[in-house]
Amino acid sequence: KAGVTQTPRYLIKTRGQQVTLSCSPISGHRSVSWYQQTPGQGLQFLFEYFSETQRNKGNFPGRFSGRQFSNSRSEMNVSTLELGDSALYLCASSLTGQGAEKLFFGSGTQLSVL
Amino acid sequence: GENVEQHPSTLSVQEGDSAVIKCTYSDSASNYFPWYKQELGKGPQLIIDIRSNVGEKKDQRIAVTLNKTAKHFSLHITETQPEDSAVYFCAASMTKGAQKLVFGQGTRLTINP
């Protein structure tokens, strides 16, 4: 079974631009979560989607948004990029996204904002 | 909200020795505690998890213990091998409602041959 797939693997953008990251969950998984990983703040929860609906959101500004498609694939978007948005963005999937389910991560998209 | 503290931030042990990483959490409503291993250039990989109705869980050389009263849980790796070198993260979540993991800051484990 294929794991969680994230594209692209690396991205370089400049301040003020916007970016879209893509995630394909494990087949059969309907919940997709996104996390931001930085050396200073560690791993922080961005949002979680199930059946195309955002069910939970972390403490990030409105510039961070996401969506989920009917095939459970998900995208996240960051608008008006800031230098501090440089991070590894991780997508994770689980069957239904309930609290005690095993969560499986992709390899991430490394975003650099110049 | 939930806060998870993880110690130590770095740990170096001799191959074959044991390694212990400790975490404390603040929200008594948390009752699911997974541990992840992250190797360079990869995403976190789930290695073991425990629910609050269980005090200890083992999987070969890895074990996790949970003290719900004290709100702390620990990862124990025995007979360490060079491939155990990685960054380890603990996390906490509630079993009810949509999943949201709160992670510790991570422990960089180095196994010296």
Short mmCIF file of C-alpha atoms in Angstrom, two decimals:
data_model
loop_
_atom_site.label_atom_id
_atom_site.label_comp_id
_atom_site.label_asym_id
_atom_site.label_seq_id
_atom_site.Cartn_x
_atom_site.Cartn_y
_atom_site.Cartn_z
CA LYS A 1 0.00 0.00 0.00
CA ALA A 2 1.42 3.38 -0.96
CA GLY A 3 2.06 5.84 1.84
CA VAL A 4 1.11 9.48 2.11
CA THR A 5 2.41 11.35 -0.93
CA GLN A 6 3.26 15.04 -0.89
CA THR A 7 4.22 17.22 -3.81
CA PRO A 8 6.33 19.09 -4.50
CA ARG A 9 9.23 17.96 -2.31
CA TYR A 10 10.92 21.37 -2.34
CA LEU A 11 9.70 24.88 -3.08
CA ILE A 12 11.41 28.25 -3.16
CA LYS A 13 9.24 31.36 -3.14
CA THR A 14 9.69 35.04 -2.45
CA ARG A 15 7.89 37.18 0.10
CA GLY A 16 4.40 38.18 -0.92
CA GLN A 17 3.84 35.24 -3.24
CA GLN A 18 1.39 32.45 -2.59
CA VAL A 19 1.95 28.72 -2.66
CA THR A 20 -0.15 25.55 -2.96
CA LEU A 21 0.97 22.21 -1.55
CA SER A 22 -0.61 18.90 -2.43
CA CYS A 23 -1.21 15.72 -0.46
CA SER A 24 -2.54 12.30 -1.41
CA PRO A 25 -3.52 10.20 1.62
CA ILE A 26 -3.12 6.47 2.05
CA SER A 27 -5.78 4.67 0.03
CA GLY A 28 -8.95 4.34 2.10
CA HIS A 29 -8.01 7.09 4.53
CA ARG A 30 -10.57 9.86 4.64
CA SER A 31 -8.97 12.23 7.14
CA VAL A 32 -6.09 14.51 6.19
CA SER A 33 -4.21 16.74 8.63
CA TRP A 34 -1.51 19.30 8.01
CA TYR A 35 1.34 20.21 10.35
CA GLN A 36 4.09 22.81 10.16
CA GLN A 37 7.56 21.86 11.38
CA THR A 38 10.23 24.46 12.19
CA PRO A 39 13.40 24.24 14.30
CA GLY A 40 12.08 26.88 16.69
CA GLN A 41 8.44 25.92 17.12
CA GLY A 42 8.62 22.19 16.42
CA LEU A 43 5.58 20.39 15.02
CA GLN A 44 2.40 22.45 15.08
CA PHE A 45 -1.09 21.48 13.97
CA LEU A 46 -2.55 23.52 11.11
CA PHE A 47 -5.90 21.91 10.27
CA GLU A 48 -7.74 18.65 9.72
CA TYR A 49 -10.19 17.69 6.98
CA PHE A 50 -12.70 14.88 6.72
CA SER A 51 -15.22 14.41 3.93
CA GLU A 52 -14.26 17.76 2.41
CA THR A 53 -15.01 19.59 5.68
CA GLN A 54 -12.53 21.31 7.96
CA ARG A 55 -13.20 19.92 11.43
CA ASN A 56 -10.36 21.35 13.42
CA LYS A 57 -8.01 24.29 13.05
CA GLY A 58 -4.80 25.27 14.78
CA ASN A 59 -3.64 28.70 15.82
CA PHE A 60 -2.43 30.05 12.49
CA PRO A 61 -3.41 33.23 10.63
CA GLY A 62 -6.04 33.21 7.90
CA ARG A 63 -3.29 33.26 5.25
CA PHE A 64 -3.11 29.51 5.81
CA SER A 65 -5.99 27.65 4.26
CA GLY A 66 -6.77 24.25 2.92
CA ARG A 67 -9.32 22.11 1.23
CA GLN A 68 -10.11 18.48 0.64
CA PHE A 69 -11.52 16.92 -2.49
CA SER A 70 -14.06 14.14 -2.86
CA ASN A 71 -11.25 11.60 -3.41
CA SER A 72 -9.75 12.66 -0.02
CA ARG A 73 -6.77 14.36 -1.64
CA SER A 74 -5.98 17.66 0.02
CA GLU A 75 -4.26 20.92 -0.75
CA MET A 76 -3.07 23.68 1.51
CA ASN A 77 -2.47 27.23 0.45
CA VAL A 78 -0.41 29.97 2.01
CA SER A 79 -1.01 33.47 0.68
CA THR A 80 1.17 36.57 1.05
CA LEU A 81 4.19 34.54 2.11
CA GLU A 82 6.38 35.82 4.93
CA LEU A 83 9.97 34.83 5.76
CA GLY A 84 8.69 33.07 8.87
CA ASP A 85 6.61 30.71 6.75
CA SER A 86 9.79 28.85 5.79
CA ALA A 87 9.22 25.38 7.17
CA LEU A 88 8.65 21.73 6.44
CA TYR A 89 4.93 21.22 5.81
CA LEU A 90 3.76 17.74 6.66
CA CYS A 91 0.59 16.05 5.60
CA ALA A 92 -0.77 13.11 7.56
CA SER A 93 -3.69 10.77 7.02
CA SER A 94 -5.82 8.42 9.07
CA LEU A 95 -8.96 6.39 8.48
CA THR A 96 -11.53 8.68 10.07
CA GLY A 97 -9.45 11.25 11.95
CA GLN A 98 -10.75 10.32 15.39
CA GLY A 99 -8.47 11.17 18.28
CA ALA A 100 -6.93 7.77 18.98
CA GLU A 101 -6.33 6.62 15.43
CA LYS A 102 -2.87 5.97 14.09
CA LEU A 103 -1.69 8.95 12.08
CA PHE A 104 0.68 8.43 9.15
CA PHE A 105 2.86 11.21 7.80
CA GLY A 106 4.26 11.96 4.38
CA SER A 107 7.83 13.13 3.78
CA GLY A 108 6.77 16.74 3.63
CA THR A 109 7.24 19.77 1.41
CA GLN A 110 10.22 21.94 2.34
CA LEU A 111 9.21 25.56 1.71
CA SER A 112 11.84 28.27 1.63
CA VAL A 113 10.69 31.90 1.50
CA LEU A 114 13.33 34.38 0.37
CA GLY B 1 -4.82 24.07 25.65
CA GLU B 2 -2.58 21.03 25.86
CA ASN B 3 1.16 21.47 26.36
CA VAL B 4 3.70 18.64 26.04
CA GLU B 5 7.20 18.92 27.47
CA GLN B 6 9.90 16.47 26.32
CA HIS B 7 13.30 15.73 27.87
CA PRO B 8 16.14 15.50 27.15
CA SER B 9 16.58 17.48 23.93
CA THR B 10 19.67 15.44 23.04
CA LEU B 11 20.73 11.99 24.19
CA SER B 12 23.85 10.04 23.36
CA VAL B 13 24.23 6.38 24.34
CA GLN B 14 26.59 3.54 23.57
CA GLU B 15 25.39 0.86 21.20
CA GLY B 16 23.73 -1.90 23.17
CA ASP B 17 22.75 0.36 26.07
CA SER B 18 19.22 1.55 26.82
CA ALA B 19 17.75 4.97 26.07
CA VAL B 20 14.88 6.65 27.91
CA ILE B 21 12.97 9.74 26.75
CA LYS B 22 10.40 11.38 29.01
CA CYS B 23 7.35 13.55 28.33
CA THR B 24 4.85 15.34 30.50
CA TYR B 25 1.48 16.69 29.44
CA SER B 26 -0.79 19.28 30.96
CA ASP B 27 -4.36 18.41 29.91
CA SER B 28 -5.85 15.57 31.93
CA ALA B 29 -8.37 15.04 29.09
CA SER B 30 -5.56 13.73 26.84
CA ASN B 31 -5.68 9.97 26.65
CA TYR B 32 -3.81 8.92 23.51
CA PHE B 33 -0.01 9.12 23.39
CA PRO B 34 1.93 8.17 20.24
CA TRP B 35 5.67 8.26 19.69
CA TYR B 36 7.25 9.13 16.36
CA LYS B 37 10.74 8.64 14.94
CA GLN B 38 11.98 11.09 12.32
CA GLU B 39 15.04 10.40 10.22
CA LEU B 40 16.80 13.03 8.15
CA GLY B 41 14.79 14.03 5.10
CA LYS B 42 11.76 11.98 6.09
CA GLY B 43 8.45 12.57 7.80
CA PRO B 44 7.72 11.31 11.32
CA GLN B 45 7.12 7.56 11.50
CA LEU B 46 4.81 6.11 14.16
CA ILE B 47 6.76 3.60 16.24
CA ILE B 48 4.44 2.90 19.18
CA ASP B 49 1.37 4.35 20.84
CA ILE B 50 -0.52 3.90 24.10
CA ARG B 51 -3.97 4.71 25.36
CA SER B 52 -4.69 5.88 28.88
CA ASN B 53 -6.41 2.66 29.92
CA VAL B 54 -3.06 0.89 29.56
CA GLY B 55 -0.01 1.47 31.79
CA GLU B 56 2.64 -0.11 29.60
CA LYS B 57 3.04 -1.40 26.07
CA LYS B 58 5.94 -3.26 24.45
CA ASP B 59 6.97 -3.94 20.88
CA GLN B 60 10.25 -5.85 20.62
CA ARG B 61 12.98 -3.44 21.82
CA ILE B 62 10.63 -0.52 22.33
CA ALA B 63 8.34 0.08 25.29
CA VAL B 64 6.20 2.96 26.46
CA THR B 65 5.00 3.55 30.02
CA LEU B 66 2.24 5.91 31.12
CA ASN B 67 1.57 7.40 34.54
CA LYS B 68 -1.79 9.12 34.19
CA THR B 69 -1.81 10.43 37.75
CA ALA B 70 1.49 12.22 37.28
CA LYS B 71 0.67 13.05 33.63
CA HIS B 72 3.89 11.70 32.23
CA PHE B 73 4.88 9.00 29.76
CA SER B 74 8.21 7.59 28.67
CA LEU B 75 9.80 5.79 25.73
CA HIS B 76 12.29 3.05 26.49
CA ILE B 77 14.58 1.61 23.81
CA THR B 78 16.67 -1.39 24.84
CA GLU B 79 19.73 -2.91 23.13
CA THR B 80 20.16 0.22 21.02
CA GLN B 81 21.53 -0.07 17.50
CA PRO B 82 23.05 2.55 15.14
CA GLU B 83 19.81 2.62 13.11
CA ASP B 84 17.99 3.90 16.22
CA SER B 85 19.78 7.24 15.73
CA ALA B 86 17.06 9.78 14.85
CA VAL B 87 14.87 12.48 16.35
CA TYR B 88 12.05 11.13 18.52
CA PHE B 89 8.82 13.00 19.24
CA CYS B 90 6.16 12.30 21.81
CA ALA B 91 2.63 13.58 21.31
CA ALA B 92 -0.71 13.74 23.08
CA SER B 93 -4.27 13.79 21.85
CA MET B 94 -7.79 13.27 23.08
CA THR B 95 -9.55 10.13 21.87
CA LYS B 96 -12.84 11.93 21.34
CA GLY B 97 -13.40 14.42 18.58
CA ALA B 98 -11.32 15.28 15.57
CA GLN B 99 -7.69 14.31 15.86
CA LYS B 100 -5.17 16.97 16.81
CA LEU B 101 -1.76 15.87 18.03
CA VAL B 102 0.23 18.18 20.31
CA PHE B 103 3.92 17.32 20.01
CA GLY B 104 6.88 17.59 22.33
CA GLN B 105 9.96 19.46 21.11
CA GLY B 106 11.82 16.31 20.15
CA THR B 107 14.88 14.38 21.34
CA ARG B 108 17.87 13.85 19.09
CA LEU B 109 19.15 10.36 19.92
CA THR B 110 22.65 9.39 18.84
CA ILE B 111 23.88 5.80 19.17
CA ASN B 112 27.66 5.60 19.39
CA PRO B 113 29.22 2.40 17.99
#
